[in-house]
Amino acid sequence: MTSRATARPSRARRPSSPASRLRGIDAARGLALLGMMATHLLPTFEPNADLTPTWIGLTFSGRAAALFAVLAGIGLALSTGRQVPPEATALNAARRGVALRALLIAAVGLSLGGLEVNVAIILVHYALLFLCVLPFLGLKLKALCAWAAGWLVLSPVLAYLLRPWLMAAEPPLHLGRNPSWEDLSTPLPLLGELFLTGYYPVFQWLAYLLVGLVIGRLALTKAIVQILLLTGGTAVAALAKGLGTAAMENWGGRAALEQVLNSLGYPLDSVLQVNLTGIRQEGSWWWLASAAPHSATPLDLAHTSGVAAAVVGACLLLGRLAEWLDLDLLLPLRGAGAMTLTLYSVHIWVVAGFYLKPLPAGWTQDGMFFAHAALAIMVGMAFVLLKWRGPLEYAGHAANQLGRNGRIGAV
């Protein structure tokens, strides 16, 4: 009787421990990292005239990077108040910490931007998103929900109106490449690229961090919340993608867009499925009815936010199952997810080393991806088991502590 009574509360408390929640979040971050690696190293289109989408493009394009951004918002919520925003003094300290960490990330991104590489590097945009979301950190859940919904619906409309004006400037406010240190000398094209004309437009992508703040303010240790994230996110993602497909294929959207398409060599049917980057979305309001990856339309933002919520819910549920089984099922993913800044940066640096060069003898694109993924998983697992931070994670933590406390703490 005594041993049974002792065991039951222990088993019941496990799934709601903070560690299980954070392990699920880190695991989702690891998935995002591997998904981004896949789109960098594996083809998203077949090398034919029709640019037939590959399963990599259909699965990961747009979704992996969006998951990364939503998780940034969740992380901010978890580190600055969880379900209740902190008091003013603590909030201001948290904002200073986030801002210094963002500057470090921007410095890493600008340094990587000087590399010759056929990859859209997210770090400078990611850092700017951290800075842009600072005013929202003190909002309560209802206000955050309203801001997230409004930003998701309205920011793409305003961006659609502003982009032609930015591109018509002389020279256009568009870099067409990864931002680097030298671009700080031309701030207007740099800001145009970062906010509206680039691969990860911060103006629309702020919606992802707001969605992440909403999710992070929920009671993530409760099973019902985890299930709702999985089922609700799946439903939103399916509905948004279904509406986008219907608008393009059944309601005349694709036919209208083909008449104004100004990018020859891009089969519209294929890019609507995989990646709308490189297409000037202007000349027709039908662009806003698309749910194409990297289109940053309301339906695209809703779809990818729904996918991100579903992935987070699934990872949290797996974390709950892992604790119930007393088996660390998430270790391979959460290890990589705990040091994404370091692993992502090293990944970009290695990819740059092979830019416009033949692969080593005996290597294939698939082999390169599996090598990158396996090394990320193994290094991440080793650092977690040794209870180490990644080098850039340590620097980011130090910057955060310096901003919060005016000194670098030991923890």
PDB file of N, CA and C in Angstrom, residues 3 18 22 41 84 94 120 128 198 213 243 261 277 333 343 385:
ATOM      1  N   SER A   3       4.117   1.636  -0.901  1.00  0.00           N
ATOM      2  CA  SER A   3       4.918   1.816  -2.114  1.00  0.00           C
ATOM      3  C   SER A   3       4.050   2.219  -3.291  1.00  0.00           C
ATOM      4  N   PRO A  18       8.662  21.183 -15.888  1.00  0.00           N
ATOM      5  CA  PRO A  18       9.185  22.139 -16.857  1.00  0.00           C
ATOM      6  C   PRO A  18      10.133  21.509 -17.851  1.00  0.00           C
ATOM      7  N   LEU A  22      10.259  22.014 -22.031  1.00  0.00           N
ATOM      8  CA  LEU A  22      11.407  22.565 -22.733  1.00  0.00           C
ATOM      9  C   LEU A  22      12.020  21.542 -23.674  1.00  0.00           C
ATOM     10  N   LEU A  41      20.278  21.714 -48.986  1.00  0.00           N
ATOM     11  CA  LEU A  41      21.185  20.725 -49.579  1.00  0.00           C
ATOM     12  C   LEU A  41      20.525  19.821 -50.611  1.00  0.00           C
ATOM     13  N   VAL A  84       2.042  34.843 -17.470  1.00  0.00           N
ATOM     14  CA  VAL A  84       1.749  36.182 -16.963  1.00  0.00           C
ATOM     15  C   VAL A  84       2.913  37.103 -17.308  1.00  0.00           C
ATOM     16  N   ALA A  94      14.359  42.261 -19.218  1.00  0.00           N
ATOM     17  CA  ALA A  94      14.254  41.185 -20.208  1.00  0.00           C
ATOM     18  C   ALA A  94      14.406  41.729 -21.621  1.00  0.00           C
ATOM     19  N   ALA A 120      19.596  31.284 -48.626  1.00  0.00           N
ATOM     20  CA  ALA A 120      19.063  32.504 -48.017  1.00  0.00           C
ATOM     21  C   ALA A 120      19.237  32.394 -46.507  1.00  0.00           C
ATOM     22  N   LEU A 128      16.378  40.915 -36.346  1.00  0.00           N
ATOM     23  CA  LEU A 128      15.501  42.080 -36.453  1.00  0.00           C
ATOM     24  C   LEU A 128      14.097  41.756 -35.934  1.00  0.00           C
ATOM     25  N   GLY A 198      12.801  41.045 -49.264  1.00  0.00           N
ATOM     26  CA  GLY A 198      13.716  39.923 -49.155  1.00  0.00           C
ATOM     27  C   GLY A 198      13.032  38.588 -48.993  1.00  0.00           C
ATOM     28  N   LEU A 213       4.440  33.930 -29.317  1.00  0.00           N
ATOM     29  CA  LEU A 213       4.175  34.487 -27.989  1.00  0.00           C
ATOM     30  C   LEU A 213       2.849  33.986 -27.434  1.00  0.00           C
ATOM     31  N   LEU A 243      -8.082  26.514 -48.890  1.00  0.00           N
ATOM     32  CA  LEU A 243      -8.617  27.752 -49.459  1.00  0.00           C
ATOM     33  C   LEU A 243      -7.683  28.307 -50.528  1.00  0.00           C
ATOM     34  N   LEU A 261       2.152  37.534 -64.754  1.00  0.00           N
ATOM     35  CA  LEU A 261       3.435  36.985 -64.323  1.00  0.00           C
ATOM     36  C   LEU A 261       4.559  37.639 -65.110  1.00  0.00           C
ATOM     37  N   THR A 277       9.341  32.845 -53.902  1.00  0.00           N
ATOM     38  CA  THR A 277      10.423  33.822 -53.889  1.00  0.00           C
ATOM     39  C   THR A 277      10.990  33.975 -55.301  1.00  0.00           C
ATOM     40  N   LEU A 333      16.706  14.922 -31.311  1.00  0.00           N
ATOM     41  CA  LEU A 333      16.213  16.189 -31.832  1.00  0.00           C
ATOM     42  C   LEU A 333      16.469  17.343 -30.870  1.00  0.00           C
ATOM     43  N   LEU A 343      24.969  25.310 -34.728  1.00  0.00           N
ATOM     44  CA  LEU A 343      24.901  24.294 -35.779  1.00  0.00           C
ATOM     45  C   LEU A 343      24.479  24.897 -37.114  1.00  0.00           C
ATOM     46  N   LEU A 385      24.238  15.886 -23.228  1.00  0.00           N
ATOM     47  CA  LEU A 385      24.623  14.907 -22.209  1.00  0.00           C
ATOM     48  C   LEU A 385      25.746  15.437 -21.319  1.00  0.00           C
TER      49      LEU A 385
END
